[in-house]
PDB file of C-alpha atoms and ligand atoms in Angstrom:
ATOM      1  CA  MET A   1      16.389  -1.494 -31.607  1.00  0.00           C
ATOM      2  CA  LYS A   2      16.550  -4.927 -29.741  1.00  0.00           C
ATOM      3  CA  PRO A   3      13.259  -6.425 -29.500  1.00  0.00           C
ATOM      4  CA  TRP A   4      11.509  -6.297 -26.136  1.00  0.00           C
ATOM      5  CA  PRO A   5      11.698  -9.031 -24.288  1.00  0.00           C
ATOM      6  CA  TYR A   6       9.354  -8.147 -21.529  1.00  0.00           C
ATOM      7  CA  PRO A   7       5.137  -9.031 -21.375  1.00  0.00           C
ATOM      8  CA  LEU A   8       2.905  -5.925 -22.137  1.00  0.00           C
ATOM      9  CA  TRP A   9       0.961  -6.156 -18.571  1.00  0.00           C
ATOM     10  CA  ILE A  10       3.320  -5.866 -14.893  1.00  0.00           C
ATOM     11  CA  ALA A  11       1.490  -6.814 -11.858  1.00  0.00           C
ATOM     12  CA  HIS A  12       2.616  -4.430  -8.964  1.00  0.00           C
ATOM     13  CA  ARG A  13       3.901  -5.179  -6.204  1.00  0.00           C
ATOM     14  CA  GLY A  14       2.841  -9.004  -6.578  1.00  0.00           C
ATOM     15  CA  ALA A  15      -0.820  -8.765  -7.382  1.00  0.00           C
ATOM     16  CA  GLY A  16      -1.754  -5.092  -6.436  1.00  0.00           C
ATOM     17  CA  LYS A  17      -3.795  -4.773  -3.301  1.00  0.00           C
ATOM     18  CA  LEU A  18      -6.073  -8.408  -3.700  1.00  0.00           C
ATOM     19  CA  ALA A  19      -3.451  -9.780  -1.178  1.00  0.00           C
ATOM     20  CA  PRO A  20      -0.368  -8.194   0.906  1.00  0.00           C
ATOM     21  CA  GLU A  21       1.826  -6.335  -1.435  1.00  0.00           C
ATOM     22  CA  ASN A  22       5.911  -7.638  -1.735  1.00  0.00           C
ATOM     23  CA  THR A  23       4.575 -10.846  -0.403  1.00  0.00           C
ATOM     24  CA  LEU A  24       4.986 -14.622  -2.140  1.00  0.00           C
ATOM     25  CA  ALA A  25       1.308 -14.525  -1.552  1.00  0.00           C
ATOM     26  CA  ALA A  26       0.984 -11.418  -3.898  1.00  0.00           C
ATOM     27  CA  PHE A  27       3.002 -13.408  -6.496  1.00  0.00           C
ATOM     28  CA  ARG A  28       1.437 -16.366  -6.654  1.00  0.00           C
ATOM     29  CA  LEU A  29      -2.078 -14.846  -6.338  1.00  0.00           C
ATOM     30  CA  GLY A  30      -0.924 -12.518  -9.227  1.00  0.00           C
ATOM     31  CA  ALA A  31       0.245 -15.489 -11.243  1.00  0.00           C
ATOM     32  CA  GLN A  32      -3.454 -17.307 -10.909  1.00  0.00           C
ATOM     33  CA  HIS A  33      -4.699 -14.404 -13.003  1.00  0.00           C
ATOM     34  CA  GLY A  34      -2.373 -14.544 -16.033  1.00  0.00           C
ATOM     35  CA  TYR A  35       0.322 -12.584 -15.112  1.00  0.00           C
ATOM     36  CA  ARG A  36       3.894 -13.725 -16.422  1.00  0.00           C
ATOM     37  CA  MET A  37       5.650  -9.957 -14.566  1.00  0.00           C
ATOM     38  CA  PHE A  38       5.758  -8.330 -11.728  1.00  0.00           C
ATOM     39  CA  GLU A  39       6.799  -5.713 -10.151  1.00  0.00           C
ATOM     40  CA  CYS A  40       8.636  -5.239  -7.078  1.00  0.00           C
ATOM     41  CA  ASP A  41      10.196  -3.352  -4.662  1.00  0.00           C
ATOM     42  CA  VAL A  42      13.341  -4.159  -2.772  1.00  0.00           C
ATOM     43  CA  LYS A  43      16.020  -2.094  -0.034  1.00  0.00           C
ATOM     44  CA  LEU A  44      18.586  -4.066   1.870  1.00  0.00           C
ATOM     45  CA  SER A  45      18.229  -5.669   5.956  1.00  0.00           C
ATOM     46  CA  ALA A  46      21.354  -4.432   7.942  1.00  0.00           C
ATOM     47  CA  ASP A  47      23.538  -7.310   6.855  1.00  0.00           C
ATOM     48  CA  ASP A  48      23.132  -6.489   3.204  1.00  0.00           C
ATOM     49  CA  VAL A  49      20.228  -9.370   2.262  1.00  0.00           C
ATOM     50  CA  PRO A  50      18.145  -7.638  -0.705  1.00  0.00           C
ATOM     51  CA  PHE A  51      14.563  -8.175   0.337  1.00  0.00           C
ATOM     52  CA  LEU A  52      10.829  -7.088  -0.735  1.00  0.00           C
ATOM     53  CA  LEU A  53       9.546  -4.408   1.064  1.00  0.00           C
ATOM     54  CA  HIS A  54       8.228  -0.703  -0.032  1.00  0.00           C
ATOM     55  CA  ASP A  55       8.163   1.796   2.259  1.00  0.00           C
ATOM     56  CA  PRO A  56      11.906   2.525   3.928  1.00  0.00           C
ATOM     57  CA  VAL A  57       9.708   1.844   7.796  1.00  0.00           C
ATOM     58  CA  LEU A  58       7.805  -1.169   8.662  1.00  0.00           C
ATOM     59  CA  GLU A  59       4.004  -0.121  10.456  1.00  0.00           C
ATOM     60  CA  ARG A  60       2.242   0.295   7.485  1.00  0.00           C
ATOM     61  CA  THR A  61       2.990  -3.334   5.732  1.00  0.00           C
ATOM     62  CA  THR A  62       3.840  -5.494   8.798  1.00  0.00           C
ATOM     63  CA  ASN A  63       3.905  -6.151  12.441  1.00  0.00           C
ATOM     64  CA  GLY A  64       7.270  -4.384  13.422  1.00  0.00           C
ATOM     65  CA  ARG A  65       8.194  -0.977  13.836  1.00  0.00           C
ATOM     66  CA  GLY A  66      11.068   1.479  13.165  1.00  0.00           C
ATOM     67  CA  ILE A  67      13.277   1.852  10.143  1.00  0.00           C
ATOM     68  CA  ALA A  68      13.417  -1.726   7.632  1.00  0.00           C
ATOM     69  CA  GLY A  69      17.137  -1.365   6.988  1.00  0.00           C
ATOM     70  CA  SER A  70      18.336  -1.191  10.497  1.00  0.00           C
ATOM     71  CA  LEU A  71      16.904  -5.114  10.925  1.00  0.00           C
ATOM     72  CA  SER A  72      18.975  -7.961  10.719  1.00  0.00           C
ATOM     73  CA  TRP A  73      17.300 -10.876   7.948  1.00  0.00           C
ATOM     74  CA  GLN A  74      16.779 -12.731  10.459  1.00  0.00           C
ATOM     75  CA  GLN A  75      14.592 -10.192  13.019  1.00  0.00           C
ATOM     76  CA  LEU A  76      12.803  -9.540   9.852  1.00  0.00           C
ATOM     77  CA  THR A  77      11.983 -12.884   8.298  1.00  0.00           C
ATOM     78  CA  ALA A  78       9.953 -13.005  12.622  1.00  0.00           C
ATOM     79  CA  LEU A  79       7.928 -10.448  11.005  1.00  0.00           C
ATOM     80  CA  ASP A  80       4.396 -10.942  10.750  1.00  0.00           C
ATOM     81  CA  ALA A  81       3.708  -8.997   6.621  1.00  0.00           C
ATOM     82  CA  GLY A  82       0.285 -10.422   5.875  1.00  0.00           C
ATOM     83  CA  SER A  83      -2.204  -9.724   8.982  1.00  0.00           C
ATOM     84  CA  TRP A  84      -2.298  -6.106   7.854  1.00  0.00           C
ATOM     85  CA  HIS A  85      -3.955  -7.024   4.798  1.00  0.00           C
ATOM     86  CA  SER A  86      -6.489  -9.097   5.695  1.00  0.00           C
ATOM     87  CA  SER A  87      -6.819 -12.260   8.521  1.00  0.00           C
ATOM     88  CA  ALA A  88      -6.397 -14.417   5.498  1.00  0.00           C
ATOM     89  CA  PHE A  89      -2.644 -13.501   5.038  1.00  0.00           C
ATOM     90  CA  ALA A  90      -1.724 -13.526   8.503  1.00  0.00           C
ATOM     91  CA  GLY A  91       1.571 -15.288   8.784  1.00  0.00           C
ATOM     92  CA  GLU A  92       3.036 -14.549   5.421  1.00  0.00           C
ATOM     93  CA  ARG A  93       6.541 -13.183   5.530  1.00  0.00           C
ATOM     94  CA  LEU A  94       8.671 -10.705   3.638  1.00  0.00           C
ATOM     95  CA  PRO A  95      10.492 -12.845   0.846  1.00  0.00           C
ATOM     96  CA  SER A  96      14.085 -12.228   0.179  1.00  0.00           C
ATOM     97  CA  LEU A  97      15.023 -11.368  -3.181  1.00  0.00           C
ATOM     98  CA  ALA A  98      16.086 -15.023  -3.309  1.00  0.00           C
ATOM     99  CA  ASP A  99      12.983 -16.201  -2.724  1.00  0.00           C
ATOM    100  CA  VAL A 100      10.938 -13.489  -5.476  1.00  0.00           C
ATOM    101  CA  ALA A 101      13.654 -15.058  -7.869  1.00  0.00           C
ATOM    102  CA  ARG A 102      12.987 -19.051  -7.048  1.00  0.00           C
ATOM    103  CA  PHE A 103       9.263 -18.191  -7.328  1.00  0.00           C
ATOM    104  CA  CYS A 104       9.819 -16.660 -10.908  1.00  0.00           C
ATOM    105  CA  LEU A 105      12.299 -18.666 -12.265  1.00  0.00           C
ATOM    106  CA  GLY A 106      10.001 -21.988 -11.173  1.00  0.00           C
ATOM    107  CA  SER A 107       6.335 -20.106 -12.546  1.00  0.00           C
ATOM    108  CA  GLU A 108       8.066 -18.740 -16.050  1.00  0.00           C
ATOM    109  CA  CYS A 109       7.554 -15.584 -14.598  1.00  0.00           C
ATOM    110  CA  LEU A 110       9.526 -12.402 -15.271  1.00  0.00           C
ATOM    111  CA  LEU A 111      10.616  -9.503 -13.000  1.00  0.00           C
ATOM    112  CA  ASN A 112      11.217  -5.822 -12.856  1.00  0.00           C
ATOM    113  CA  ILE A 113      13.008  -4.605  -9.589  1.00  0.00           C
ATOM    114  CA  GLU A 114      11.998  -1.327  -8.397  1.00  0.00           C
ATOM    115  CA  ILE A 115      15.385  -1.012  -6.598  1.00  0.00           C
ATOM    116  CA  LYS A 116      14.081   1.006  -3.327  1.00  0.00           C
ATOM    117  CA  PRO A 117      16.882   2.351  -1.126  1.00  0.00           C
ATOM    118  CA  THR A 118      16.565   3.130   2.328  1.00  0.00           C
ATOM    119  CA  PRO A 119      17.816   6.467   2.307  1.00  0.00           C
ATOM    120  CA  GLY A 120      21.044   6.906   2.421  1.00  0.00           C
ATOM    121  CA  THR A 121      21.804   3.502   1.089  1.00  0.00           C
ATOM    122  CA  GLU A 122      21.685   4.427  -2.750  1.00  0.00           C
ATOM    123  CA  GLU A 123      24.764   3.457  -3.845  1.00  0.00           C
ATOM    124  CA  ARG A 124      25.127   0.153  -1.609  1.00  0.00           C
ATOM    125  CA  THR A 125      21.992  -0.856  -2.557  1.00  0.00           C
ATOM    126  CA  GLY A 126      22.002  -0.871  -6.297  1.00  0.00           C
ATOM    127  CA  LYS A 127      25.432  -2.870  -6.548  1.00  0.00           C
ATOM    128  CA  ILE A 128      24.504  -5.241  -3.904  1.00  0.00           C
ATOM    129  CA  VAL A 129      20.810  -5.713  -5.679  1.00  0.00           C
ATOM    130  CA  ALA A 130      22.498  -5.746  -9.393  1.00  0.00           C
ATOM    131  CA  ASN A 131      25.218  -8.189  -7.801  1.00  0.00           C
ATOM    132  CA  GLU A 132      22.386 -10.238  -6.016  1.00  0.00           C
ATOM    133  CA  ALA A 133      20.144 -10.514  -9.468  1.00  0.00           C
ATOM    134  CA  ALA A 134      23.193 -11.889 -11.434  1.00  0.00           C
ATOM    135  CA  LYS A 135      23.460 -14.242  -9.312  1.00  0.00           C
ATOM    136  CA  LEU A 136      20.413 -15.428  -9.089  1.00  0.00           C
ATOM    137  CA  TRP A 137      19.437 -14.768 -12.998  1.00  0.00           C
ATOM    138  CA  ALA A 138      22.654 -16.060 -14.050  1.00  0.00           C
ATOM    139  CA  ASP A 139      21.071 -19.329 -16.080  1.00  0.00           C
ATOM    140  CA  ALA A 140      17.978 -17.238 -17.392  1.00  0.00           C
ATOM    141  CA  ALA A 141      17.181 -16.298 -20.683  1.00  0.00           C
ATOM    142  CA  THR A 142      15.639 -13.014 -19.792  1.00  0.00           C
ATOM    143  CA  PRO A 143      17.468 -11.193 -16.899  1.00  0.00           C
ATOM    144  CA  PRO A 144      15.073  -8.810 -14.500  1.00  0.00           C
ATOM    145  CA  LEU A 145      14.757  -5.277 -15.501  1.00  0.00           C
ATOM    146  CA  LEU A 146      15.933  -2.988 -12.869  1.00  0.00           C
ATOM    147  CA  THR A 147      14.435   0.475 -11.844  1.00  0.00           C
ATOM    148  CA  SER A 148      14.559   3.315  -9.987  1.00  0.00           C
ATOM    149  CA  PHE A 149      13.852   6.706  -9.370  1.00  0.00           C
ATOM    150  CA  ILE A 150      17.148   7.519  -7.779  1.00  0.00           C
ATOM    151  CA  PRO A 151      20.091   7.431 -11.238  1.00  0.00           C
ATOM    152  CA  GLN A 152      23.025   6.619  -8.365  1.00  0.00           C
ATOM    153  CA  ALA A 153      21.454   3.610  -7.480  1.00  0.00           C
ATOM    154  CA  LEU A 154      21.181   2.951 -10.967  1.00  0.00           C
ATOM    155  CA  GLN A 155      24.810   3.930 -11.580  1.00  0.00           C
ATOM    156  CA  ALA A 156      25.779   1.541  -8.381  1.00  0.00           C
ATOM    157  CA  ALA A 157      24.118  -0.913 -10.400  1.00  0.00           C
ATOM    158  CA  ARG A 158      25.677  -0.009 -13.956  1.00  0.00           C
ATOM    159  CA  GLU A 159      29.375  -0.337 -12.363  1.00  0.00           C
ATOM    160  CA  ALA A 160      28.518  -3.709 -10.929  1.00  0.00           C
ATOM    161  CA  GLN A 161      26.855  -5.391 -13.218  1.00  0.00           C
ATOM    162  CA  ALA A 162      26.197  -3.774 -17.039  1.00  0.00           C
ATOM    163  CA  GLN A 163      24.283  -5.771 -18.288  1.00  0.00           C
ATOM    164  CA  LEU A 164      21.686  -6.406 -16.284  1.00  0.00           C
ATOM    165  CA  PRO A 165      18.995  -3.953 -18.062  1.00  0.00           C
ATOM    166  CA  ARG A 166      17.862  -0.929 -16.523  1.00  0.00           C
ATOM    167  CA  GLY A 167      15.009   1.727 -16.114  1.00  0.00           C
ATOM    168  CA  LEU A 168      14.969   5.269 -14.808  1.00  0.00           C
ATOM    169  CA  LEU A 169      11.585   5.988 -12.878  1.00  0.00           C
ATOM    170  CA  LEU A 170      10.239   9.073 -12.843  1.00  0.00           C
ATOM    171  CA  ASP A 171       7.146  10.755 -11.263  1.00  0.00           C
ATOM    172  CA  ALA A 172       8.035  14.240 -12.833  1.00  0.00           C
ATOM    173  CA  LEU A 173       9.903  15.462 -15.732  1.00  0.00           C
ATOM    174  CA  TRP A 174      12.916  16.584 -14.277  1.00  0.00           C
ATOM    175  CA  THR A 175      14.802  19.250 -16.053  1.00  0.00           C
ATOM    176  CA  GLY A 176      17.949  16.722 -17.742  1.00  0.00           C
ATOM    177  CA  TRP A 177      15.582  13.168 -17.101  1.00  0.00           C
ATOM    178  CA  LEU A 178      16.339  11.809 -20.976  1.00  0.00           C
ATOM    179  CA  GLU A 179      20.007  12.847 -20.251  1.00  0.00           C
ATOM    180  CA  VAL A 180      20.487  11.262 -17.116  1.00  0.00           C
ATOM    181  CA  ALA A 181      18.745   7.915 -18.663  1.00  0.00           C
ATOM    182  CA  GLN A 182      21.067   7.649 -21.862  1.00  0.00           C
ATOM    183  CA  LYS A 183      24.195   8.054 -19.610  1.00  0.00           C
ATOM    184  CA  LEU A 184      22.849   5.192 -17.393  1.00  0.00           C
ATOM    185  CA  GLU A 185      22.421   3.343 -19.963  1.00  0.00           C
ATOM    186  CA  CYS A 186      18.632   2.761 -19.549  1.00  0.00           C
ATOM    187  CA  VAL A 187      16.732   0.600 -22.073  1.00  0.00           C
ATOM    188  CA  ALA A 188      13.370   2.172 -20.604  1.00  0.00           C
ATOM    189  CA  ILE A 189      11.500   5.084 -19.026  1.00  0.00           C
ATOM    190  CA  VAL A 190       9.297   3.857 -16.820  1.00  0.00           C
ATOM    191  CA  CYS A 191       6.984   7.137 -15.881  1.00  0.00           C
ATOM    192  CA  ASP A 192       3.966   7.785 -13.602  1.00  0.00           C
ATOM    193  CA  GLN A 193       1.007   7.607 -16.313  1.00  0.00           C
ATOM    194  CA  ILE A 194       0.251  10.692 -16.463  1.00  0.00           C
ATOM    195  CA  LEU A 195       2.851  12.094 -17.986  1.00  0.00           C
ATOM    196  CA  TRP A 196       3.271  10.091 -21.568  1.00  0.00           C
ATOM    197  CA  ASP A 197       1.822  11.669 -24.311  1.00  0.00           C
ATOM    198  CA  ALA A 198       2.387  11.684 -27.446  1.00  0.00           C
ATOM    199  CA  ASN A 199       5.153  14.649 -27.577  1.00  0.00           C
ATOM    200  CA  THR A 200       7.203  12.378 -24.517  1.00  0.00           C
ATOM    201  CA  VAL A 201       6.782   8.792 -26.159  1.00  0.00           C
ATOM    202  CA  ALA A 202       7.912  10.335 -29.375  1.00  0.00           C
ATOM    203  CA  GLN A 203      11.030  11.795 -27.004  1.00  0.00           C
ATOM    204  CA  VAL A 204      11.630   8.122 -25.822  1.00  0.00           C
ATOM    205  CA  LYS A 205      11.294   6.152 -28.509  1.00  0.00           C
ATOM    206  CA  ASN A 206      13.003   8.177 -30.593  1.00  0.00           C
ATOM    207  CA  ALA A 207      16.083   8.177 -28.250  1.00  0.00           C
ATOM    208  CA  GLY A 208      15.918   4.533 -28.728  1.00  0.00           C
ATOM    209  CA  LEU A 209      14.188   3.279 -25.433  1.00  0.00           C
ATOM    210  CA  HIS A 210      10.793   1.263 -24.245  1.00  0.00           C
ATOM    211  CA  CYS A 211       8.174   3.238 -22.449  1.00  0.00           C
ATOM    212  CA  LEU A 212       6.332   2.122 -19.344  1.00  0.00           C
ATOM    213  CA  ALA A 213       3.798   3.689 -17.648  1.00  0.00           C
ATOM    214  CA  TYR A 214       2.829   3.094 -13.611  1.00  0.00           C
ATOM    215  CA  THR A 215       0.176   2.184 -11.776  1.00  0.00           C
ATOM    216  CA  VAL A 216      -2.599   1.910 -14.297  1.00  0.00           C
ATOM    217  CA  ASN A 217      -5.861   1.233 -12.639  1.00  0.00           C
ATOM    218  CA  GLU A 218      -8.425   2.292 -14.933  1.00  0.00           C
ATOM    219  CA  GLU A 219      -9.628   1.327 -17.801  1.00  0.00           C
ATOM    220  CA  THR A 220      -9.985   4.753 -19.905  1.00  0.00           C
ATOM    221  CA  ALA A 221      -6.374   5.495 -19.091  1.00  0.00           C
ATOM    222  CA  ALA A 222      -4.802   2.275 -19.893  1.00  0.00           C
ATOM    223  CA  GLN A 223      -6.645   2.357 -23.291  1.00  0.00           C
ATOM    224  CA  ALA A 224      -5.533   5.709 -24.215  1.00  0.00           C
ATOM    225  CA  LEU A 225      -1.647   4.568 -22.925  1.00  0.00           C
ATOM    226  CA  LEU A 226      -2.218   1.427 -25.616  1.00  0.00           C
ATOM    227  CA  THR A 227      -3.035   3.668 -28.280  1.00  0.00           C
ATOM    228  CA  LEU A 228       0.376   6.183 -27.484  1.00  0.00           C
ATOM    229  CA  GLY A 229       1.879   2.927 -28.154  1.00  0.00           C
ATOM    230  CA  VAL A 230       3.790   2.067 -24.495  1.00  0.00           C
ATOM    231  CA  ASP A 231       5.552  -0.629 -24.326  1.00  0.00           C
ATOM    232  CA  GLY A 232       4.627  -2.073 -20.640  1.00  0.00           C
ATOM    233  CA  ILE A 233       1.838  -1.525 -18.424  1.00  0.00           C
ATOM    234  CA  ILE A 234       2.033  -1.412 -14.653  1.00  0.00           C
ATOM    235  CA  THR A 235      -0.904  -2.112 -13.091  1.00  0.00           C
ATOM    236  CA  ASP A 236      -2.752  -3.265  -9.057  1.00  0.00           C
ATOM    237  CA  ARG A 237      -5.824  -4.202 -10.626  1.00  0.00           C
ATOM    238  CA  VAL A 238      -4.777  -7.802 -11.978  1.00  0.00           C
ATOM    239  CA  ASP A 239      -8.449  -8.891 -11.735  1.00  0.00           C
ATOM    240  CA  LEU A 240      -9.499  -5.837 -14.162  1.00  0.00           C
ATOM    241  CA  PHE A 241      -7.027  -6.703 -16.957  1.00  0.00           C
ATOM    242  CA  ALA A 242      -6.601  -9.791 -19.059  1.00  0.00           C
ATOM    243  CA  PRO A 243      -2.723  -9.923 -19.469  1.00  0.00           C
ATOM    244  CA  SER A 244      -3.141 -11.971 -22.464  1.00  0.00           C
ATOM    245  CA  SER A 245      -5.074  -9.555 -24.288  1.00  0.00           C
ATOM    246  CA  ALA A 246      -3.045  -6.763 -26.101  1.00  0.00           C
ATOM    247  CA  ALA A 247      -6.038  -4.303 -25.852  1.00  0.00           C
ATOM    248  CA  ALA A 248      -7.092  -2.753 -22.628  1.00  0.00           C
ATOM    249  CA  LYS A 249      -9.946  -5.209 -22.187  1.00  0.00           C
ATOM    250  CA  PRO A 250     -11.444  -5.878 -18.698  1.00  0.00           C
ATOM    251  CA  ARG A 251     -12.413  -9.165 -17.499  1.00  0.00           C
ATOM    252  CA  MET A 252     -16.029 -10.312 -18.073  1.00  0.00           C
TER     253      MET A 252
HETATM  254  O1  LIG B 301       7.695   1.027 -10.215  1.00  0.00           O
HETATM  255  C1  LIG B 301       7.036   1.719 -10.691  1.00  0.00           C
HETATM  256  C2  LIG B 301       6.362   2.227  -9.030  1.00  0.00           C
HETATM  257  O2  LIG B 301       6.022   0.721  -8.291  1.00  0.00           O
HETATM  258  C3  LIG B 301       6.542   3.111  -8.441  1.00  0.00           C
HETATM  259  O3  LIG B 301       5.759   3.637  -7.183  1.00  0.00           O
HETATM  260  O4  LIG B 301       5.497   4.318  -4.771  1.00  0.00           O
HETATM  261  O5  LIG B 301       3.895   2.062  -6.110  1.00  0.00           O
HETATM  262  O6  LIG B 301       6.943   1.921  -6.198  1.00  0.00           O
HETATM  263  P1  LIG B 301       6.111   2.907  -6.094  1.00  0.00           P
HETATM  264 CA1  LIG B 302       7.731  -0.081  -6.770  1.00  0.00          CA
END
């Protein structure tokens, strides 16, 4: 197995819930807490610009309305993606993947890009996000890790940029999950934390893949996962877990 280039602790959507998710303010806050790797959700604007947003629609985390992927990048940049969280973040903008690459490369942080397509755009999103990531990280020592719940999106990413590492996201152990991950030449399985036990960890490690868990916000759960030997923990609690520690040690 190749050495794993990514740190154990990964900040979910930038800084979890302490700042508006998937914004540069969240990345800055996660970095201030010592995090050196971030997870984020990436989809396409109507004119094919990869940008950060979790939901298919705009209502929960912006002042916009409707399907995010039906607006152009110019329209999306006019939205407020911070006021929904708190007044301190009013006016925060939706970042493009290029904005986030600039932040990560400039601060020596690594990135896990979850390909989160607007329904119906799975292949197109996988292909364009992979092409854009390959271009943005062309000179980087460690490429971003591309993950998705959707095998078709990962397959399109693989066809576009086979050299970029891929991980299959799982919220359930559906029939054939490991075979699909192997066929996609994934380097990791990223599971809902409750799916990891000694058996699933052994299955994945024996297949030569790495084990990551999301979204781990409790100390006892983190400790159990570390005991199982997982390779990565995605957390909202950048204020609780000190990322420099190999143990699930809460900050004092
Ligand atoms: O990538 C792990 C995790 O972010 C997947 O779930 O819904 O938070 O995108 P979700
Ligand atoms: Ca995600």
